[in-house]
Amino acid sequence: MGKIKSVKFKLNVFEYEKPFHITNSISTKTSNIEVRIELENGILGFGEASPSFRVNGEKVEALLALEPVINEMIKGYDTKNYRQIFDITDKLFAFPSIKAAVQYAVLDALSEEIDLPVYKILGGAKGKIETDKTVSIGTLEERVNDATKIFEEGFRIIKIKVGENLREDIETIERIYEKTSGAKYIVDANMGYTPKEAITFVNELYKKGIDINVFEQPVKMHDIEGLKFVRFHSPFPVGADESAKTKYDVMRLIKEEAVDYVNIKLMKSGISDALAIVEIVKAANLHLMIGCMGESSLGINQSVHFALGTGAFDFHDLDSALIIKEENFRGKYKTEIPYHIAI
Amino acid sequence: MGKIKSVKFKLNVFEYEKPFHITNSISTKTSNIEVRIELENGILGFGEASPSFRVNGEKVEALLALEPVINEMIKGYDTKNYRQIFDITDKLFAFPSIKAAVQYAVLDALSEEIDLPVYKILGGAKGKIETDKTVSIGTLEERVNDATKIFEEGFRIIKIKVGENLREDIETIERIYEKTSGAKYIVDANMGYTPKEAITFVNELYKKGIDINVFEQPVKMHDIEGLKFVRFHSPFPVGADESAKTKYDVMRLIKEEAVDYVNIKLMKSGISDALAIVEIVKAANLHLMIGCMGESSLGINQSVHFALGTGAFDFHDLDSALIIKEENFRGKYKTEIPYHIAI
């Protein structure tokens, strides 16, 4: 029987290789929660929560206190009835990273039980994906050097963080563009611009002949009108990240015609809402990318299986495990060459 | 290996126990196609298409000619990569009932291979559902007698076909309501009313104190403005059936605010679009019911597993196998008491 016997939490703190600087936030470490589900038959399933106060309002101290609550909620449920467990854990909307980790751990345990990898349970749409790597905010020289190094490592999709200094951001993109010919660019302002600054930003780049594949979250989380304004005035596709957490957020963004792209992160949505968002965005003829918070290989594993299983994403920004210090690799996937992830 | 070796079609014609009369259509038989998928390892998976010319524009003669085409399309694909097969068969949008049967047969074969029922592959949300039974159009006395008999058989959800005669429809509902106290009613006009007739219909019933749980497809398939007009003037929830075939149809209905309910039929959408519609409608905070065309137990089996797996439906109109003559029961489900279906 695949019934859940117990759920255990474990705090794992990982240091970044160097401080990770985005608009209004510098991180030196990430405090993640490993979720271990044990079934009555002894089978184990694992997940990882990488909480974000900035995006989700989550605090790791509060999440750790949920261990007995989660046990109470899902003990005795059969992993084969995983939608029942999804429905129950959907009530954890104030703790989406824990919801994600628990929901994934359920699928991981089911996967062990029926001897079918999670990405096949989800449909096995793809066998391989290509991830980007991210250039965080720094001095102009640091950013250009970082981008050049990433390009030399073999990455062909480069994510560039902007949003704190419009003029320097434009110059940075221009200099990076010169050094990394042939790359694709995801530019992420993390809510740093006003709508009009965002439009200046993309129009200046466009005039210089630079192509941006996705311009992520130019404006504040709740400024849906501003996001729509940017979308309608940008020559490049505009994406929502912080504005798109639940499936309800995404339905509203679509009704408001506010986005071209949605960046799904399991840490914002869990598996249940992420599956819904995939279907909603595709039915609206829009596009999807998948991103991450500060997951280690255990957490990135979740997004790898989700991305391969659904096959729904044009871009994969799954690089957090590449930029933190981690002793033991915990993923059920492999990194074939610097920028490809496969089962 | 779960690779597809061959796909075989077989025509099965079933007679209705008595002519089935709805707006502008009387059926005495249904011509269905049994789809048998054989894997290289010898495992078999079954599905059934029950085509509808009225709703889908399908002709069974044309569908039967697709057997070699489908073989060409999906031979060699692994059922464990079922989303790949869904993506390929999504191109069969002109033949949605065949798309449904093929997609389900793939899941059925996968189910046999990994020894997990289809409804568990889909999430195992429920173990039991309650179906309605349908009163087709006839004389006033016939309709009241049919409804009374259905109620006496134990059904507590009664579907009533209307749409050919507004005044007689109102009187029919009134008379049925007197004879079946405690039942719930789904009233289906199958596109038979004008928007203003539809509003007269519901308002007259409302004034008489009669409650309708779902008022299905009052107006023509493409009259989305009319549907919205009815929705905004009806005291009862208004549903789309003929207007809601693909996930794109449903996204438009939601953007237009045209419906309270969507009636999913696998024969209109296949498994792939039906899964999308479930997520879209729930994210829009609207409601779902599931219906059928003229499926035998083999085809109803598909909808039973879909409904149990997703657990998404407030109402189940899965009665076609109850009103056709069928020698051998082919469902992987059981009918526990007249109106309950369980695994």
XYZ file of C-alpha atoms in Angstrom:
686
model
C 0.000 0.000 0.000
C 1.254 3.459 -0.941
C -0.240 5.202 2.063
C 1.670 8.045 3.645
C 3.119 7.143 7.039
C 5.079 10.250 7.888
C 6.454 13.529 6.576
C 9.767 14.870 7.839
C 11.341 18.287 7.330
C 15.074 19.035 7.376
C 16.670 22.470 7.078
C 19.533 22.660 4.584
C 21.439 25.921 4.219
C 23.479 26.428 1.049
C 25.900 29.267 0.365
C 25.988 30.942 -3.028
C 29.366 30.746 -4.748
C 29.225 34.559 -4.761
C 26.556 37.004 -3.561
C 23.520 36.878 -5.868
C 22.360 40.430 -6.552
C 19.004 41.276 -8.170
C 16.815 44.385 -7.886
C 16.576 45.315 -4.194
C 17.980 41.991 -2.979
C 21.426 40.473 -2.351
C 21.602 36.829 -1.184
C 24.655 35.082 0.212
C 22.870 31.873 1.154
C 19.577 30.050 0.707
C 17.748 28.228 3.496
C 15.858 25.307 2.006
C 13.662 22.628 3.540
C 14.070 19.017 2.493
C 10.746 17.179 2.674
C 10.895 13.415 3.138
C 7.709 11.386 2.812
C 7.741 7.798 4.015
C 5.035 5.388 2.939
C 3.729 2.519 5.043
C 5.553 0.119 2.708
C 8.873 1.842 3.471
C 9.173 3.670 0.147
C 10.592 7.199 0.410
C 9.827 10.303 -1.633
C 11.778 13.560 -1.532
C 11.045 17.174 -2.293
C 12.611 20.542 -1.544
C 11.178 23.925 -0.620
C 13.232 27.022 -1.341
C 11.126 29.742 0.250
C 11.133 33.338 -0.905
C 10.096 36.182 1.378
C 10.456 38.690 -1.431
C 8.156 36.839 -3.843
C 5.915 34.624 -1.677
C 6.066 36.355 1.701
C 7.424 33.114 3.192
C 9.766 32.809 6.189
C 11.702 29.581 6.640
C 11.172 29.623 10.428
C 7.421 29.582 9.915
C 7.594 26.869 7.295
C 9.658 24.597 9.537
C 6.916 24.812 12.157
C 4.471 23.236 9.689
C 5.887 19.713 9.916
C 3.223 18.393 12.330
C 0.504 20.280 10.438
C 1.445 18.612 7.146
C 1.573 15.201 8.831
C -1.919 15.772 10.148
C -3.165 16.846 6.716
C -1.915 14.034 4.495
C -1.092 11.044 6.692
C -2.950 7.931 5.523
C -3.591 9.188 1.984
C -2.505 6.939 -0.866
C 0.023 8.470 -3.281
C -1.933 6.815 -6.129
C -4.733 9.257 -5.303
C -2.337 12.148 -5.720
C -5.031 14.604 -6.814
C -6.708 14.171 -3.432
C -3.417 15.162 -1.802
C -3.025 18.057 -4.245
C -6.516 19.319 -3.332
C -5.721 19.198 0.380
C -2.321 20.840 0.030
C -3.775 23.550 -2.240
C -5.008 25.061 1.008
C -1.342 25.835 1.833
C -1.482 28.875 -0.447
C 0.371 31.012 2.094
C 3.283 28.531 1.973
C 3.651 27.721 -1.722
C 7.219 26.403 -1.557
C 6.224 23.830 1.063
C 3.155 22.957 -0.994
C 5.501 22.359 -3.953
C 7.921 20.200 -1.974
C 5.168 18.075 -0.426
C 3.327 17.621 -3.723
C 6.537 16.660 -5.470
C 7.585 14.266 -2.703
C 4.219 12.521 -3.188
C 4.926 12.097 -6.910
C 8.480 10.989 -6.148
C 7.210 8.279 -3.789
C 4.574 7.196 -6.323
C 7.294 7.079 -8.946
C 9.375 4.687 -6.816
C 6.312 2.595 -6.102
C 5.230 2.074 -9.693
C 8.771 2.193 -11.074
C 8.056 5.024 -13.484
C 10.040 8.281 -13.341
C 8.034 11.360 -12.381
C 8.517 12.940 -15.790
C 6.846 9.886 -17.359
C 3.957 10.066 -14.887
C 3.517 13.628 -16.160
C 3.554 12.491 -19.790
C 7.199 12.201 -20.849
C 6.945 14.932 -23.461
C 10.697 15.563 -23.729
C 13.954 13.779 -22.898
C 16.240 16.808 -22.769
C 16.091 20.536 -22.042
C 18.543 23.420 -22.262
C 19.022 25.731 -19.302
C 20.303 29.282 -19.199
C 22.724 30.726 -16.637
C 22.248 34.065 -14.917
C 24.310 37.253 -14.754
C 23.411 39.036 -11.532
C 23.725 42.772 -10.926
C 27.230 44.199 -10.391
C 29.510 46.774 -11.909
C 29.420 47.085 -15.681
C 32.737 45.254 -15.975
C 31.664 42.455 -13.630
C 28.453 41.885 -15.566
C 30.198 41.789 -18.948
C 32.883 39.459 -17.594
C 30.295 37.157 -16.036
C 28.317 36.989 -19.261
C 31.416 36.304 -21.313
C 32.433 33.507 -18.949
C 28.963 31.965 -19.084
C 29.066 32.078 -22.867
C 32.520 30.494 -22.879
C 31.265 27.724 -20.565
C 28.920 26.794 -23.397
C 25.605 28.339 -22.371
C 23.707 29.785 -25.306
C 20.845 31.291 -23.318
C 21.946 34.038 -20.944
C 19.699 35.550 -18.319
C 20.626 39.114 -17.356
C 19.364 40.806 -14.198
C 18.558 44.496 -14.553
C 16.287 47.006 -12.817
C 18.435 49.157 -10.523
C 19.983 51.616 -13.025
C 18.284 52.130 -16.372
C 21.198 53.783 -18.228
C 23.806 51.354 -16.961
C 21.467 48.426 -17.711
C 21.171 49.501 -21.343
C 24.944 49.869 -21.663
C 25.462 46.509 -19.976
C 23.170 44.675 -22.386
C 24.854 46.401 -25.313
C 28.346 45.365 -24.137
C 27.225 41.792 -23.366
C 25.609 41.545 -26.790
C 28.912 42.419 -28.444
C 30.770 39.704 -26.499
C 28.269 36.837 -26.835
C 27.203 36.773 -30.458
C 24.708 34.005 -31.170
C 23.321 33.842 -27.641
C 19.673 34.341 -26.678
C 18.797 36.717 -23.862
C 16.246 36.692 -21.087
C 16.316 40.056 -19.358
C 14.767 40.218 -15.896
C 14.058 43.518 -14.140
C 12.547 41.863 -11.037
C 10.005 44.713 -10.728
C 12.718 47.404 -10.844
C 11.376 49.728 -13.527
C 8.389 51.992 -13.841
C 6.263 51.174 -16.900
C 7.744 54.121 -18.801
C 11.318 53.248 -17.852
C 10.640 49.710 -19.060
C 9.477 50.986 -22.435
C 12.516 53.269 -22.752
C 14.711 50.266 -21.936
C 13.327 47.964 -24.632
C 13.021 50.671 -27.273
C 16.640 51.782 -26.865
C 17.828 48.184 -27.188
C 15.586 47.644 -30.199
C 17.009 50.733 -31.903
C 20.506 49.330 -31.399
C 19.465 46.121 -33.203
C 19.546 43.974 -30.059
C 16.997 41.175 -29.747
C 15.609 40.154 -26.351
C 13.774 36.819 -26.195
C 11.878 37.495 -22.969
C 11.666 40.731 -20.973
C 10.682 39.484 -17.524
C 8.705 41.287 -14.854
C 9.574 44.891 -15.730
C 7.188 46.428 -13.168
C 5.833 45.860 -9.685
C 4.043 42.627 -8.781
C 0.536 44.082 -8.509
C 0.819 46.606 -11.349
C -1.073 44.548 -13.925
C -2.121 47.675 -15.844
C 1.562 48.702 -15.994
C 2.533 45.237 -17.210
C -0.070 45.420 -19.954
C 1.133 48.914 -20.906
C 4.691 47.586 -21.264
C 3.506 44.555 -23.237
C 1.612 46.696 -25.733
C 4.577 49.043 -26.252
C 7.441 46.555 -26.248
C 8.922 45.121 -29.450
C 10.000 42.070 -27.379
C 7.836 39.499 -25.567
C 7.004 40.555 -22.015
C 6.799 38.003 -19.209
C 5.301 37.831 -15.734
C 7.140 36.217 -12.834
C 6.371 37.877 -9.488
C 2.919 38.790 -10.888
C 2.146 35.152 -11.757
C 2.039 32.875 -8.737
C -1.277 31.025 -8.662
C -3.447 29.797 -11.523
C -5.867 32.564 -10.587
C -3.140 35.170 -11.120
C -2.460 33.732 -14.551
C -6.131 33.659 -15.541
C -6.375 37.344 -14.623
C -3.192 38.211 -16.568
C -4.705 36.528 -19.615
C -8.076 38.225 -19.251
C -6.247 41.563 -18.929
C -4.065 40.730 -21.970
C -1.069 41.696 -19.846
C 1.599 39.150 -20.910
C 3.268 37.199 -23.692
C 5.159 34.858 -21.333
C 4.510 33.337 -17.942
C 7.478 32.189 -15.861
C 6.332 29.155 -13.881
C 8.264 28.401 -10.711
C 7.185 25.396 -8.694
C 8.142 27.379 -5.561
C 5.392 29.909 -6.358
C 2.687 27.496 -7.518
C 3.301 23.953 -6.389
C 2.779 21.115 -8.847
C -1.009 21.511 -8.913
C -1.176 25.157 -9.948
C 1.821 24.733 -12.234
C -0.026 21.980 -14.142
C -3.055 24.271 -14.419
C -0.945 27.217 -15.601
C 0.612 25.071 -18.340
C -2.826 24.279 -19.740
C -4.198 27.804 -19.315
C -1.267 29.527 -21.016
C -1.219 27.074 -23.927
C -4.973 27.462 -24.469
C -4.464 31.238 -24.543
C -1.796 30.809 -27.246
C 0.846 32.423 -25.042
C 4.283 31.185 -24.011
C 5.919 29.592 -20.999
C 9.309 29.574 -19.356
C 10.259 27.803 -16.122
C 12.430 29.330 -13.421
C 13.714 28.651 -9.923
C 14.377 30.259 -6.548
C 17.413 28.989 -4.619
C 16.854 25.268 -5.072
C 19.690 22.783 -4.694
C 19.889 19.787 -7.039
C 17.074 18.177 -5.006
C 14.750 21.052 -5.804
C 15.918 21.595 -9.372
C 15.163 17.896 -9.906
C 11.494 18.748 -9.375
C 11.493 21.401 -12.097
C 13.500 19.190 -14.475
C 10.924 16.399 -14.229
C 8.068 18.882 -14.513
C 9.601 20.494 -17.602
C 10.430 17.191 -19.305
C 7.081 15.657 -18.451
C 4.934 18.520 -19.710
C 7.296 19.666 -22.449
C 5.653 23.045 -22.152
C 8.533 25.493 -21.920
C 10.321 27.612 -24.517
C 13.007 28.595 -21.994
C 14.411 26.926 -18.875
C 16.056 29.038 -16.196
C 17.100 26.222 -13.879
C 20.539 27.316 -12.800
C 20.341 27.752 -9.026
C 22.012 24.391 -8.362
C 24.880 25.572 -10.578
C 25.597 28.648 -8.447
C 25.345 27.307 -4.891
C 27.872 25.209 -2.994
C 26.513 21.681 -2.592
C 28.417 18.633 -1.409
C 26.223 15.848 -2.748
C 24.246 15.911 -5.962
C 20.678 14.759 -5.246
C 19.002 15.033 -8.659
C 17.463 12.156 -10.613
C 18.768 13.781 -13.784
C 22.108 14.475 -15.326
C 23.774 17.524 -16.778
C 25.163 16.219 -20.040
C 27.158 19.188 -21.200
C 27.200 22.556 -19.454
C 23.842 23.693 -20.704
C 21.800 20.538 -21.255
C 19.808 18.624 -18.687
C 18.576 15.109 -19.422
C 17.225 12.044 -17.692
C 8.868 -1.815 -24.043
C 5.518 -0.065 -24.322
C 5.939 0.946 -27.941
C 2.880 1.003 -30.156
C 2.898 -1.785 -32.738
C -0.487 -1.328 -34.372
C -3.837 0.436 -34.183
C -6.989 -1.336 -35.347
C -10.479 0.077 -35.918
C -13.732 -1.877 -35.674
C -17.210 -0.547 -36.433
C -19.827 -1.364 -33.790
C -23.422 -0.313 -34.361
C -25.721 -0.117 -31.339
C -29.481 0.423 -31.388
C -31.120 2.726 -28.886
C -33.773 1.026 -26.739
C -36.165 3.642 -28.136
C -35.587 6.556 -30.539
C -33.588 9.302 -28.812
C -35.122 12.662 -29.668
C -33.424 16.001 -28.982
C -33.779 19.397 -30.703
C -33.688 18.796 -34.478
C -32.389 15.238 -34.178
C -33.854 11.761 -33.687
C -31.451 8.808 -33.396
C -32.375 5.131 -33.577
C -28.800 3.835 -33.522
C -25.237 4.948 -32.932
C -22.292 3.899 -35.087
C -19.187 3.752 -32.950
C -15.593 2.835 -33.675
C -13.668 0.587 -31.325
C -9.979 1.469 -31.305
C -7.560 -1.284 -30.323
C -3.926 -0.422 -29.746
C -1.421 -3.258 -29.522
C 2.010 -2.681 -28.031
C 5.168 -4.505 -29.092
C 5.039 -6.418 -25.799
C 1.561 -7.730 -26.646
C -0.351 -5.484 -24.237
C -3.662 -4.185 -25.580
C -5.409 -0.870 -24.954
C -8.976 -0.039 -25.974
C -10.907 3.113 -26.713
C -14.164 4.025 -28.406
C -15.191 6.862 -30.702
C -18.847 7.821 -30.894
C -18.827 10.413 -33.651
C -21.348 13.237 -33.913
C -22.105 14.937 -37.194
C -24.427 17.415 -35.476
C -21.849 18.572 -32.915
C -18.444 17.768 -34.420
C -19.178 17.570 -38.138
C -17.861 14.001 -38.132
C -18.951 11.164 -40.421
C -18.219 7.592 -39.364
C -17.316 6.556 -42.933
C -14.583 9.191 -43.008
C -13.318 8.231 -39.570
C -13.034 4.545 -40.493
C -10.761 5.527 -43.368
C -8.277 6.994 -40.900
C -6.988 3.651 -39.583
C -3.791 3.621 -41.694
C -3.293 7.345 -41.055
C -3.364 6.852 -37.283
C -0.985 3.892 -37.559
C 1.415 6.061 -39.511
C 1.149 8.850 -36.922
C 1.747 6.998 -33.666
C 3.410 3.668 -34.460
C 6.659 3.258 -32.502
C 5.806 5.814 -29.822
C 6.044 4.677 -26.203
C 2.811 4.924 -24.187
C 4.935 6.167 -21.260
C 5.551 9.306 -23.319
C 1.814 9.807 -23.652
C 2.059 13.598 -23.935
C 4.074 13.140 -27.126
C 1.224 11.041 -28.516
C -1.318 13.609 -27.296
C 0.581 16.379 -29.090
C 0.618 14.411 -32.339
C -3.048 13.393 -32.130
C -4.060 16.968 -31.263
C -3.654 17.574 -34.990
C -6.783 15.396 -35.489
C -8.992 18.350 -34.534
C -11.399 17.601 -37.372
C -11.960 14.103 -35.926
C -12.239 14.706 -32.180
C -14.000 11.428 -31.338
C -11.201 9.409 -32.935
C -8.655 11.602 -31.171
C -10.421 10.766 -27.890
C -10.527 7.024 -28.565
C -6.873 6.845 -29.610
C -5.682 8.972 -26.677
C -7.693 6.883 -24.248
C -6.502 3.601 -25.752
C -2.930 4.817 -25.166
C -3.704 5.462 -21.487
C -5.518 2.121 -21.247
C -2.473 0.286 -22.611
C -0.172 2.234 -20.264
C -2.493 1.338 -17.415
C -2.165 -2.381 -18.192
C 1.575 -2.028 -18.523
C 2.210 -0.329 -15.179
C -0.712 -2.068 -13.449
C -2.363 1.183 -12.374
C -5.944 1.969 -13.425
C -6.332 4.972 -15.738
C -8.224 6.948 -13.114
C -5.205 6.604 -10.805
C -2.811 7.691 -13.556
C -5.000 10.801 -13.764
C -4.814 11.377 -10.007
C -7.478 9.170 -8.379
C -9.442 12.128 -7.018
C -12.679 10.185 -6.474
C -13.828 6.586 -6.112
C -17.468 7.039 -7.011
C -19.700 9.329 -9.051
C -23.432 9.722 -9.546
C -24.879 9.833 -13.046
C -28.127 11.333 -14.261
C -30.503 9.746 -16.782
C -32.087 11.614 -19.658
C -35.676 12.329 -20.682
C -35.722 12.902 -24.418
C -38.309 14.938 -26.308
C -41.770 13.406 -26.795
C -45.378 14.191 -26.012
C -46.044 15.858 -22.691
C -47.360 12.583 -21.245
C -44.395 10.562 -22.532
C -41.921 13.002 -21.018
C -43.633 13.051 -17.623
C -43.914 9.248 -17.607
C -40.255 8.836 -18.574
C -39.128 11.213 -15.841
C -41.279 9.501 -13.251
C -39.891 6.098 -14.246
C -36.301 7.393 -14.076
C -36.992 8.815 -10.625
C -38.523 5.512 -9.517
C -35.456 3.640 -10.810
C -33.521 5.612 -8.207
C -31.922 8.408 -10.198
C -31.881 11.704 -8.330
C -30.437 13.825 -11.131
C -32.695 14.023 -14.162
C -31.659 15.530 -17.460
C -34.510 16.924 -19.526
C -34.237 17.704 -23.216
C -36.103 20.801 -24.382
C -35.841 23.307 -27.238
C -38.507 22.473 -29.820
C -41.604 24.012 -28.191
C -41.168 26.710 -25.544
C -44.678 26.593 -24.022
C -44.842 22.796 -23.910
C -41.290 22.656 -22.486
C -42.308 24.921 -19.600
C -45.392 22.827 -18.883
C -43.334 19.625 -19.116
C -40.779 20.815 -16.575
C -43.580 21.953 -14.270
C -45.311 18.561 -14.453
C -42.047 16.617 -14.009
C -41.165 18.786 -11.025
C -44.448 17.823 -9.326
C -43.764 14.088 -9.843
C -40.076 13.962 -8.853
C -39.778 15.946 -5.671
C -36.194 16.025 -4.366
C -34.539 15.490 -7.739
C -32.026 17.844 -9.343
C -32.521 18.954 -12.945
C -30.211 19.563 -15.855
C -32.224 21.090 -18.667
C -30.692 20.940 -22.137
C -32.069 22.930 -25.061
C -29.431 21.679 -27.537
C -29.360 25.109 -29.228
C -33.150 25.153 -29.728
C -34.051 28.575 -28.326
C -33.359 32.128 -29.309
C -31.676 34.106 -26.523
C -34.976 35.803 -25.642
C -36.930 32.536 -25.651
C -34.288 31.090 -23.347
C -34.740 33.945 -20.889
C -38.527 33.589 -20.986
C -38.095 29.865 -20.301
C -35.931 30.246 -17.196
C -37.839 33.214 -15.809
C -41.198 31.440 -16.058
C -39.799 28.396 -14.256
C -38.198 30.622 -11.634
C -41.516 32.380 -10.985
C -43.128 28.972 -10.406
C -40.501 28.208 -7.735
C -38.718 25.557 -9.801
C -34.943 25.262 -9.446
C -32.754 24.225 -12.381
C -29.196 23.146 -11.575
C -27.782 23.654 -15.060
C -29.434 25.187 -18.131
C -27.411 23.733 -20.967
C -26.743 25.221 -24.374
C -29.862 27.368 -24.778
C -28.724 28.988 -28.042
C -26.844 28.219 -31.234
C -23.293 26.905 -31.149
C -21.598 30.057 -32.451
C -23.846 32.604 -30.736
C -21.475 33.423 -27.891
C -23.007 36.873 -27.427
C -26.430 35.220 -27.124
C -25.091 32.740 -24.590
C -23.638 35.579 -22.516
C -26.949 37.448 -22.741
C -28.800 34.387 -21.413
C -26.222 33.890 -18.652
C -26.554 37.468 -17.442
C -30.370 37.276 -17.388
C -30.882 33.756 -16.062
C -31.488 33.018 -12.377
C -30.011 29.534 -12.989
C -26.454 28.584 -14.011
C -26.002 28.501 -17.789
C -23.774 25.911 -19.452
C -22.069 25.472 -22.816
C -21.964 22.133 -24.606
C -22.010 22.501 -28.393
C -20.233 25.882 -27.965
C -17.408 24.301 -25.939
C -15.418 21.746 -27.886
C -11.737 22.660 -27.777
C -9.736 24.322 -25.006
C -9.598 27.392 -27.245
C -13.413 27.527 -27.320
C -13.461 27.408 -23.528
C -10.833 30.110 -23.142
C -12.928 32.363 -25.368
C -16.138 31.593 -23.443
C -14.341 32.585 -20.250
C -12.900 35.776 -21.699
C -16.385 36.679 -22.945
C -17.906 35.822 -19.532
C -20.461 33.724 -21.397
C -20.923 30.690 -19.089
C -21.274 29.339 -15.563
C -20.823 25.682 -16.606
C -18.859 23.841 -19.248
C -20.014 20.378 -20.303
C -16.905 18.388 -21.171
C -17.389 15.457 -23.519
C -14.338 13.442 -24.422
C -15.891 12.964 -27.880
C -15.616 16.727 -28.483
C -12.211 17.332 -26.933
C -10.175 14.165 -26.588
C -8.300 13.533 -23.364
C -5.751 16.281 -23.992
C -8.151 19.192 -24.413
C -10.446 17.802 -21.714
C -7.538 17.896 -19.234
C -6.827 21.480 -20.250
C -10.482 22.492 -19.949
C -10.638 21.068 -16.415
C -7.770 23.307 -15.351
C -8.977 26.375 -17.235
C -12.529 26.242 -15.877
C -11.378 25.669 -12.292
C -8.917 28.554 -12.485
C -11.766 30.756 -13.739
C -13.869 29.739 -10.700
C -16.554 28.261 -12.928
C -18.154 24.813 -12.910
C -17.887 21.583 -14.851
C -20.148 18.751 -15.858
C -19.260 15.760 -18.032
C -21.476 14.353 -20.746
C -21.489 11.767 -23.513
C -22.545 11.137 -27.112
C -23.707 7.609 -27.962
C -20.920 5.685 -26.281
C -21.355 2.056 -25.282
C -19.884 0.815 -22.001
C -16.457 0.817 -23.682
C -16.711 4.551 -24.354
C -18.437 5.464 -21.104
C -15.551 3.702 -19.368
C -13.304 6.475 -20.709
C -15.420 9.233 -19.182
C -15.804 7.345 -15.896
C -12.038 7.083 -15.477
C -11.574 10.698 -16.542
C -14.205 11.906 -14.076
C -12.917 9.806 -11.178
C -9.294 10.659 -11.896
C -9.749 14.415 -12.099
C -12.661 14.643 -9.651
C -13.589 17.848 -11.406
C -17.299 17.495 -12.096
C -20.386 18.693 -10.238
C -22.652 16.651 -12.521
C -22.161 13.470 -14.556
C -24.375 12.824 -17.561
C -22.982 9.425 -18.488
C -26.091 7.501 -19.384
C -25.699 6.517 -23.039
C -24.669 2.946 -22.173
C -27.878 2.689 -20.133
C -30.117 3.469 -23.113
C -28.544 1.441 -25.929
C -28.778 -2.303 -26.520
C -25.412 -3.888 -25.807
C -24.639 -7.595 -25.501
C -21.401 -7.521 -23.562
C -20.431 -4.990 -20.916
C -16.923 -3.698 -21.682
C -16.345 -1.162 -18.906
C -13.603 -1.329 -16.276
C -16.089 0.065 -13.758
C -19.247 -1.092 -12.102
C -22.694 0.384 -11.631
C -23.334 -0.198 -7.953
C -26.901 0.961 -7.709
C -28.892 2.511 -10.520
C -27.305 5.900 -10.305
C -23.818 5.355 -8.926
C -20.731 4.412 -10.872
C -17.630 3.163 -9.087
C -14.367 1.381 -9.763
